[in-house]
């Protein structure tokens, strides 16, 4: 089964806590082993100095990984974060961020992903992350 962006948006709406939904993430693209989500710019997510908070970027990367794994598996199933490592490279101010997740290994019990977070209109990423997930079902 191919997971469409509309299917993935429904996964977001049906399976995530209200504070995650408050990030305003939307699914822009899904594929066999990837997903791209949009984190809209919001003053509510900015820290002192006006840059998008690292916590918002980390939550967006973690959430986007669930969508990419769901796309790779053909649907949503129970899973949980085992590890996430994030490196911040430059601030994001006044721009939406595209969260591009690529599944690097999908096993029966574990999944691994690389995430690139790039402000819209920029060629340089603002942050990169790597995640490991346990697949529970």
Tab-separated table of N, CA and C in Angstrom:
chain	number	residue	atom	x	y	z
A	1	UNK	N	0.837	-1.183	0.000
A	1	UNK	CA	0.000	0.000	0.000
A	1	UNK	C	0.882	1.246	0.000
A	2	UNK	N	0.546	2.179	-0.852
A	2	UNK	CA	1.266	3.441	-0.896
A	2	UNK	C	0.584	4.427	0.051
A	3	UNK	N	1.375	5.006	0.927
A	3	UNK	CA	0.862	5.989	1.886
A	3	UNK	C	0.897	7.368	1.226
A	4	UNK	N	-0.255	8.004	1.091
A	4	UNK	CA	-0.323	9.338	0.485
A	4	UNK	C	-0.091	10.397	1.570
A	5	UNK	N	0.216	11.629	1.155
A	5	UNK	CA	0.312	12.699	2.150
A	5	UNK	C	-0.971	12.871	2.954
A	6	UNK	N	-2.128	12.698	2.331
A	6	UNK	CA	-3.399	12.806	3.064
A	6	UNK	C	-3.514	11.697	4.113
A	7	UNK	N	-3.108	10.468	3.749
A	7	UNK	CA	-3.092	9.363	4.716
A	7	UNK	C	-2.166	9.706	5.884
A	8	UNK	N	-1.006	10.263	5.558
A	8	UNK	CA	-0.016	10.597	6.584
A	8	UNK	C	-0.515	11.721	7.496
A	9	UNK	N	-1.209	12.710	6.932
A	9	UNK	CA	-1.798	13.767	7.761
A	9	UNK	C	-2.810	13.171	8.745
A	10	UNK	N	-3.545	12.154	8.306
A	10	UNK	CA	-4.505	11.488	9.193
A	10	UNK	C	-3.782	10.739	10.311
A	11	UNK	N	-2.638	10.130	9.992
A	11	UNK	CA	-1.826	9.474	11.031
A	11	UNK	C	-1.425	10.502	12.082
A	12	UNK	N	-1.003	11.677	11.640
A	12	UNK	CA	-0.660	12.745	12.584
A	12	UNK	C	-1.849	13.081	13.474
A	13	UNK	N	-2.989	13.320	12.854
A	13	UNK	CA	-4.174	13.749	13.606
A	13	UNK	C	-4.657	12.692	14.592
A	14	UNK	N	-4.515	11.428	14.223
A	14	UNK	CA	-5.076	10.340	15.034
A	14	UNK	C	-4.145	9.799	16.122
A	15	UNK	N	-2.830	10.088	16.036
A	15	UNK	CA	-1.886	9.369	16.896
A	15	UNK	C	-0.940	10.235	17.715
A	16	UNK	N	-1.053	11.545	17.634
A	16	UNK	CA	-0.094	12.383	18.336
A	16	UNK	C	-0.769	13.263	19.383
A	17	UNK	N	-0.003	13.582	20.400
A	17	UNK	CA	-0.485	14.406	21.504
A	17	UNK	C	-0.827	15.820	21.010
A	18	UNK	N	-1.740	16.483	21.707
A	18	UNK	CA	-2.129	17.840	21.301
A	18	UNK	C	-0.951	18.805	21.175
A	19	UNK	N	0.042	18.709	22.055
A	19	UNK	CA	1.169	19.648	21.958
A	19	UNK	C	1.993	19.396	20.700
A	20	UNK	N	2.053	18.149	20.212
A	20	UNK	CA	2.753	17.866	18.956
A	20	UNK	C	1.935	18.429	17.792
A	21	UNK	N	0.629	18.232	17.839
A	21	UNK	CA	-0.241	18.777	16.791
A	21	UNK	C	-0.156	20.298	16.745
A	22	UNK	N	0.083	20.934	17.887
A	22	UNK	CA	0.190	22.393	17.952
A	22	UNK	C	1.400	22.921	17.169
A	23	UNK	N	2.354	22.058	16.830
A	23	UNK	CA	3.475	22.481	15.991
A	23	UNK	C	2.995	22.875	14.596
A	24	UNK	N	1.849	22.341	14.176
A	24	UNK	CA	1.293	22.680	12.867
A	24	UNK	C	1.907	21.912	11.711
A	25	UNK	N	2.547	20.788	11.985
A	25	UNK	CA	3.178	20.004	10.932
A	25	UNK	C	2.164	19.533	9.894
A	26	UNK	N	2.571	19.581	8.632
A	26	UNK	CA	1.784	19.004	7.549
A	26	UNK	C	2.708	18.159	6.687
A	27	UNK	N	2.138	17.150	6.060
A	27	UNK	CA	2.932	16.249	5.222
A	27	UNK	C	2.932	16.783	3.798
A	28	UNK	N	4.120	17.060	3.284
A	28	UNK	CA	4.270	17.588	1.931
A	28	UNK	C	4.498	16.483	0.910
A	29	UNK	N	5.144	15.388	1.359
A	29	UNK	CA	5.524	14.333	0.408
A	29	UNK	C	5.744	13.033	1.164
A	30	UNK	N	5.360	11.932	0.544
A	30	UNK	CA	5.682	10.607	1.065
A	30	UNK	C	6.213	9.764	-0.083
A	31	UNK	N	7.058	8.814	0.258
A	31	UNK	CA	7.612	7.910	-0.746
A	31	UNK	C	7.900	6.571	-0.120
A	32	UNK	N	8.519	5.715	-0.888
A	32	UNK	CA	8.766	4.345	-0.441
A	32	UNK	C	9.579	4.276	0.850
A	33	UNK	N	10.563	5.152	1.001
A	33	UNK	CA	11.419	5.135	2.198
A	33	UNK	C	11.711	6.548	2.694
A	34	UNK	N	10.758	7.459	2.487
A	34	UNK	CA	10.989	8.832	2.949
A	34	UNK	C	9.683	9.578	3.153
A	35	UNK	N	9.819	10.708	3.802
A	35	UNK	CA	8.712	11.648	3.950
A	35	UNK	C	9.303	13.045	4.118
A	36	UNK	N	8.547	14.031	3.687
A	36	UNK	CA	8.909	15.428	3.883
A	36	UNK	C	7.725	16.105	4.560
A	37	UNK	N	7.990	16.710	5.707
A	37	UNK	CA	6.959	17.448	6.433
A	37	UNK	C	7.346	18.912	6.498
A	38	UNK	N	6.353	19.766	6.626
A	38	UNK	CA	6.568	21.209	6.747
A	38	UNK	C	6.259	21.625	8.175
A	39	UNK	N	7.218	22.288	8.797
A	39	UNK	CA	7.025	22.921	10.096
A	39	UNK	C	6.854	24.410	9.825
A	40	UNK	N	5.634	24.939	9.984
A	40	UNK	CA	5.426	26.356	9.679
A	40	UNK	C	6.086	27.271	10.710
A	41	UNK	N	6.606	28.367	10.221
A	41	UNK	CA	7.191	29.366	11.112
A	41	UNK	C	6.102	29.880	12.049
A	42	UNK	N	6.466	30.060	13.303
A	42	UNK	CA	5.539	30.604	14.283
A	42	UNK	C	6.333	31.319	15.367
A	43	UNK	N	5.910	32.523	15.692
A	43	UNK	CA	6.524	33.245	16.808
A	43	UNK	C	6.395	32.447	18.099
A	44	UNK	N	5.329	31.646	18.205
A	44	UNK	CA	5.107	30.842	19.407
A	44	UNK	C	6.195	29.785	19.598
A	45	UNK	N	6.904	29.427	18.521
A	45	UNK	CA	7.970	28.425	18.604
A	45	UNK	C	9.363	29.049	18.651
A	46	UNK	N	9.413	30.386	18.675
A	46	UNK	CA	10.704	31.085	18.679
A	46	UNK	C	11.231	31.215	20.105
A	47	UNK	N	12.522	31.281	20.213
A	47	UNK	CA	13.188	31.472	21.510
A	47	UNK	C	13.672	32.914	21.594
A	48	UNK	N	14.337	33.242	22.699
A	48	UNK	CA	14.945	34.569	22.821
A	48	UNK	C	15.842	34.816	21.616
A	49	UNK	N	15.740	35.978	21.030
A	49	UNK	CA	16.536	36.301	19.851
A	49	UNK	C	15.801	36.039	18.549
A	50	UNK	N	14.641	35.391	18.611
A	50	UNK	CA	13.816	35.231	17.422
A	50	UNK	C	14.040	33.993	16.585
A	51	UNK	N	14.971	33.134	16.975
A	51	UNK	CA	15.195	31.907	16.214
A	51	UNK	C	14.246	30.803	16.645
A	52	UNK	N	13.920	29.928	15.716
A	52	UNK	CA	13.077	28.776	16.013
A	52	UNK	C	13.765	27.918	17.075
A	53	UNK	N	13.021	27.487	18.076
A	53	UNK	CA	13.635	26.745	19.177
A	53	UNK	C	14.099	25.365	18.726
A	54	UNK	N	15.194	24.930	19.302
A	54	UNK	CA	15.725	23.605	19.019
A	54	UNK	C	14.753	22.511	19.427
A	55	UNK	N	14.019	22.741	20.513
A	55	UNK	CA	13.051	21.736	20.961
A	55	UNK	C	11.979	21.504	19.903
A	56	UNK	N	11.529	22.578	19.243
A	56	UNK	CA	10.518	22.437	18.191
A	56	UNK	C	11.083	21.653	17.012
A	57	UNK	N	12.321	21.946	16.635
A	57	UNK	CA	12.949	21.213	15.533
A	57	UNK	C	13.135	19.738	15.885
A	58	UNK	N	13.551	19.458	17.115
A	58	UNK	CA	13.740	18.066	17.518
A	58	UNK	C	12.416	17.308	17.543
A	59	UNK	N	11.368	17.932	18.045
A	59	UNK	CA	10.052	17.289	18.060
A	59	UNK	C	9.556	17.057	16.634
A	60	UNK	N	9.792	18.016	15.754
A	60	UNK	CA	9.374	17.867	14.364
A	60	UNK	C	10.125	16.715	13.691
A	61	UNK	N	11.421	16.608	13.941
A	61	UNK	CA	12.213	15.518	13.360
A	61	UNK	C	11.725	14.169	13.861
A	62	UNK	N	11.466	14.077	15.152
A	62	UNK	CA	10.990	12.828	15.749
A	62	UNK	C	9.635	12.437	15.158
A	63	UNK	N	8.737	13.395	15.046
A	63	UNK	CA	7.401	13.143	14.513
A	63	UNK	C	7.468	12.759	13.037
A	64	UNK	N	8.284	13.464	12.281
A	64	UNK	CA	8.421	13.172	10.850
A	64	UNK	C	8.972	11.772	10.619
A	65	UNK	N	9.813	11.296	11.540
A	65	UNK	CA	10.346	9.939	11.416
A	65	UNK	C	9.224	8.907	11.478
A	66	UNK	N	8.248	9.126	12.347
A	66	UNK	CA	7.102	8.207	12.422
A	66	UNK	C	6.390	8.144	11.075
A	67	UNK	N	6.231	9.282	10.440
A	67	UNK	CA	5.547	9.313	9.139
A	67	UNK	C	6.381	8.592	8.087
A	68	UNK	N	7.682	8.803	8.056
A	68	UNK	CA	8.539	8.132	7.073
A	68	UNK	C	8.535	6.619	7.282
A	69	UNK	N	8.597	6.182	8.541
A	69	UNK	CA	8.544	4.740	8.818
A	69	UNK	C	7.189	4.180	8.396
A	70	UNK	N	6.133	4.911	8.683
A	70	UNK	CA	4.798	4.475	8.260
A	70	UNK	C	4.718	4.356	6.743
A	71	UNK	N	5.300	5.303	6.036
A	71	UNK	CA	5.316	5.243	4.571
A	71	UNK	C	6.088	4.016	4.097
A	72	UNK	N	7.221	3.743	4.733
A	72	UNK	CA	8.039	2.589	4.346
A	72	UNK	C	7.331	1.267	4.635
A	73	UNK	N	6.521	1.244	5.686
A	73	UNK	CA	5.816	0.019	6.073
A	73	UNK	C	4.430	-0.095	5.440
A	74	UNK	N	3.990	0.945	4.746
A	74	UNK	CA	2.686	0.906	4.112
A	74	UNK	C	1.539	1.250	5.034
A	75	UNK	N	1.837	1.743	6.231
A	75	UNK	CA	0.802	2.139	7.179
A	75	UNK	C	1.389	2.313	8.561
A	76	UNK	N	0.578	2.869	9.440
A	76	UNK	CA	1.023	3.139	10.811
A	76	UNK	C	0.939	1.881	11.665
A	77	UNK	N	1.912	1.736	12.551
A	77	UNK	CA	1.907	0.683	13.563
A	77	UNK	C	2.631	1.196	14.781
A	78	UNK	N	2.465	0.539	15.909
A	78	UNK	CA	3.114	1.004	17.130
A	78	UNK	C	4.643	1.023	16.984
A	79	UNK	N	5.241	2.102	17.456
A	79	UNK	CA	6.702	2.266	17.418
A	79	UNK	C	7.085	3.281	18.473
A	80	UNK	N	8.362	3.285	18.819
A	80	UNK	CA	8.830	4.250	19.817
A	80	UNK	C	10.266	4.651	19.528
A	81	UNK	N	10.584	5.881	19.885
A	81	UNK	CA	11.937	6.391	19.721
A	81	UNK	C	12.873	5.685	20.681
A	82	UNK	N	14.004	5.222	20.166
A	82	UNK	CA	15.054	4.625	20.988
A	82	UNK	C	16.185	5.638	21.180
A	83	UNK	N	16.495	6.355	20.108
A	83	UNK	CA	17.593	7.322	20.172
A	83	UNK	C	17.366	8.412	19.138
A	84	UNK	N	17.751	9.638	19.503
A	84	UNK	CA	17.766	10.746	18.549
A	84	UNK	C	18.964	11.612	18.858
A	85	UNK	N	19.706	11.935	17.820
A	85	UNK	CA	20.855	12.829	17.941
A	85	UNK	C	20.660	13.964	16.948
A	86	UNK	N	20.763	15.200	17.433
A	86	UNK	CA	20.508	16.360	16.584
A	86	UNK	C	21.686	17.319	16.644
A	87	UNK	N	22.072	17.825	15.481
A	87	UNK	CA	23.117	18.845	15.376
A	87	UNK	C	22.516	20.081	14.736
A	88	UNK	N	22.654	21.215	15.418
A	88	UNK	CA	22.123	22.478	14.923
A	88	UNK	C	23.243	23.237	14.227
A	89	UNK	N	22.965	23.709	13.002
A	89	UNK	CA	24.016	24.325	12.193
A	89	UNK	C	23.842	25.819	11.995
A	90	UNK	N	22.588	26.300	12.007
A	90	UNK	CA	22.324	27.727	11.846
A	90	UNK	C	20.910	28.014	12.317
A	91	UNK	N	20.640	29.244	12.729
A	91	UNK	CA	19.290	29.567	13.212
A	91	UNK	C	18.287	29.663	12.068
A	92	UNK	N	17.028	29.463	12.432
A	92	UNK	CA	15.919	29.647	11.495
A	92	UNK	C	15.096	30.818	12.011
A	93	UNK	N	14.943	31.829	11.164
A	93	UNK	CA	14.112	32.974	11.534
A	93	UNK	C	13.177	33.295	10.379
A	94	UNK	N	11.891	33.349	10.687
A	94	UNK	CA	10.905	33.797	9.722
A	94	UNK	C	10.671	32.897	8.525
A	95	UNK	N	10.993	31.627	8.600
A	95	UNK	CA	10.800	30.729	7.459
A	95	UNK	C	10.258	29.383	7.930
A	96	UNK	N	9.394	28.793	7.101
A	96	UNK	CA	8.984	27.417	7.350
A	96	UNK	C	10.197	26.511	7.194
A	97	UNK	N	10.146	25.355	7.837
A	97	UNK	CA	11.251	24.395	7.749
A	97	UNK	C	10.728	23.114	7.107
A	98	UNK	N	11.456	22.627	6.116
A	98	UNK	CA	11.139	21.340	5.501
A	98	UNK	C	11.942	20.259	6.207
A	99	UNK	N	11.230	19.271	6.722
A	99	UNK	CA	11.826	18.178	7.479
A	99	UNK	C	11.856	16.970	6.545
A	100	UNK	N	13.035	16.633	6.033
A	100	UNK	CA	13.204	15.561	5.052
A	100	UNK	C	13.794	14.336	5.747
A	101	UNK	N	12.999	13.273	5.831
A	101	UNK	CA	13.420	12.040	6.520
A	101	UNK	C	13.674	10.954	5.489
A	102	UNK	N	14.835	10.331	5.595
A	102	UNK	CA	15.208	9.204	4.728
A	102	UNK	C	15.459	7.987	5.610
A	103	UNK	N	14.741	6.912	5.357
A	103	UNK	CA	14.940	5.674	6.104
A	103	UNK	C	16.192	5.000	5.549
A	104	UNK	N	17.173	4.775	6.401
A	104	UNK	CA	18.423	4.159	5.958
A	104	UNK	C	18.438	2.656	6.184
A	105	UNK	N	17.638	2.177	7.146
A	105	UNK	CA	17.487	0.737	7.368
A	105	UNK	C	16.132	0.497	8.001
A	106	UNK	N	15.407	-0.428	7.418
A	106	UNK	CA	14.108	-0.826	7.950
A	106	UNK	C	14.143	-2.329	8.181
A	107	UNK	N	14.231	-2.710	9.450
A	107	UNK	CA	14.232	-4.121	9.800
A	107	UNK	C	12.880	-4.535	10.348
A	108	UNK	N	12.834	-5.731	10.904
A	108	UNK	CA	11.582	-6.225	11.489
A	108	UNK	C	11.295	-5.575	12.835
A	109	UNK	N	12.350	-5.250	13.580
A	109	UNK	CA	12.171	-4.701	14.925
A	109	UNK	C	12.760	-3.303	15.120
A	110	UNK	N	13.597	-2.856	14.184
A	110	UNK	CA	14.255	-1.553	14.319
A	110	UNK	C	14.232	-0.816	12.976
A	111	UNK	N	14.211	0.506	13.080
A	111	UNK	CA	14.324	1.356	11.894
A	111	UNK	C	15.302	2.481	12.206
A	112	UNK	N	16.047	2.888	11.199
A	112	UNK	CA	17.048	3.942	11.326
A	112	UNK	C	16.762	4.998	10.264
A	113	UNK	N	16.941	6.271	10.634
A	113	UNK	CA	16.628	7.352	9.694
A	113	UNK	C	17.599	8.514	9.847
A	114	UNK	N	17.821	9.203	8.736
A	114	UNK	CA	18.565	10.461	8.714
A	114	UNK	C	17.585	11.566	8.356
A	115	UNK	N	17.687	12.686	9.059
A	115	UNK	CA	16.757	13.792	8.877
A	115	UNK	C	17.541	15.062	8.575
A	116	UNK	N	17.101	15.789	7.560
A	116	UNK	CA	17.673	17.088	7.224
A	116	UNK	C	16.568	18.127	7.364
A	117	UNK	N	16.846	19.188	8.114
A	117	UNK	CA	15.870	20.255	8.361
A	117	UNK	C	16.374	21.545	7.711
A	118	UNK	N	15.674	21.967	6.662
A	118	UNK	CA	16.130	23.090	5.848
A	118	UNK	C	15.065	24.182	5.789
A	119	UNK	N	15.424	25.416	6.109
A	119	UNK	CA	14.455	26.509	5.950
A	119	UNK	C	14.036	26.626	4.487
A	120	UNK	N	12.752	26.848	4.272
A	120	UNK	CA	12.265	26.992	2.901
A	120	UNK	C	12.997	28.146	2.222
A	121	UNK	N	13.441	27.903	0.994
A	121	UNK	CA	14.158	28.916	0.234
A	121	UNK	C	15.661	28.897	0.438
A	122	UNK	N	16.147	28.045	1.340
A	122	UNK	CA	17.574	27.946	1.608
A	122	UNK	C	18.110	26.635	1.034
A	123	UNK	N	19.359	26.665	0.677
A	123	UNK	CA	20.003	25.425	0.229
A	123	UNK	C	20.779	24.773	1.359
A	124	UNK	N	21.015	25.512	2.427
A	124	UNK	CA	21.795	25.022	3.555
A	124	UNK	C	20.876	24.565	4.683
A	125	UNK	N	21.101	23.366	5.214
A	125	UNK	CA	20.261	22.909	6.325
A	125	UNK	C	20.510	23.717	7.594
A	126	UNK	N	19.461	23.820	8.400
A	126	UNK	CA	19.573	24.444	9.713
A	126	UNK	C	19.977	23.423	10.757
A	127	UNK	N	19.586	22.171	10.531
A	127	UNK	CA	19.890	21.109	11.491
A	127	UNK	C	19.835	19.761	10.791
A	128	UNK	N	20.518	18.800	11.402
A	128	UNK	CA	20.473	17.413	10.938
A	128	UNK	C	20.262	16.540	12.154
A	129	UNK	N	19.592	15.422	11.939
A	129	UNK	CA	19.348	14.490	13.033
A	129	UNK	C	19.441	13.066	12.507
A	130	UNK	N	19.627	12.160	13.443
A	130	UNK	CA	19.571	10.723	13.166
A	130	UNK	C	18.705	10.111	14.262
A	131	UNK	N	17.823	9.199	13.853
A	131	UNK	CA	16.939	8.562	14.815
A	131	UNK	C	17.017	7.044	14.677
A	132	UNK	N	16.730	6.400	15.799
A	132	UNK	CA	16.573	4.943	15.835
A	132	UNK	C	15.228	4.676	16.492
A	133	UNK	N	14.442	3.826	15.877
A	133	UNK	CA	13.109	3.488	16.384
A	133	UNK	C	12.990	1.993	16.596
A	134	UNK	N	12.279	1.641	17.640
A	134	UNK	CA	11.870	0.248	17.852
A	134	UNK	C	10.469	0.089	17.278
A	135	UNK	N	10.293	-0.954	16.467
A	135	UNK	CA	8.996	-1.247	15.866
A	135	UNK	C	8.317	-2.283	16.753
A	136	UNK	N	7.187	-1.914	17.316
A	136	UNK	CA	6.547	-2.718	18.358
A	136	UNK	C	5.444	-3.616	17.838
A	137	UNK	N	4.965	-3.385	16.657
A	137	UNK	CA	3.849	-4.194	16.175
A	137	UNK	C	3.964	-4.568	14.734
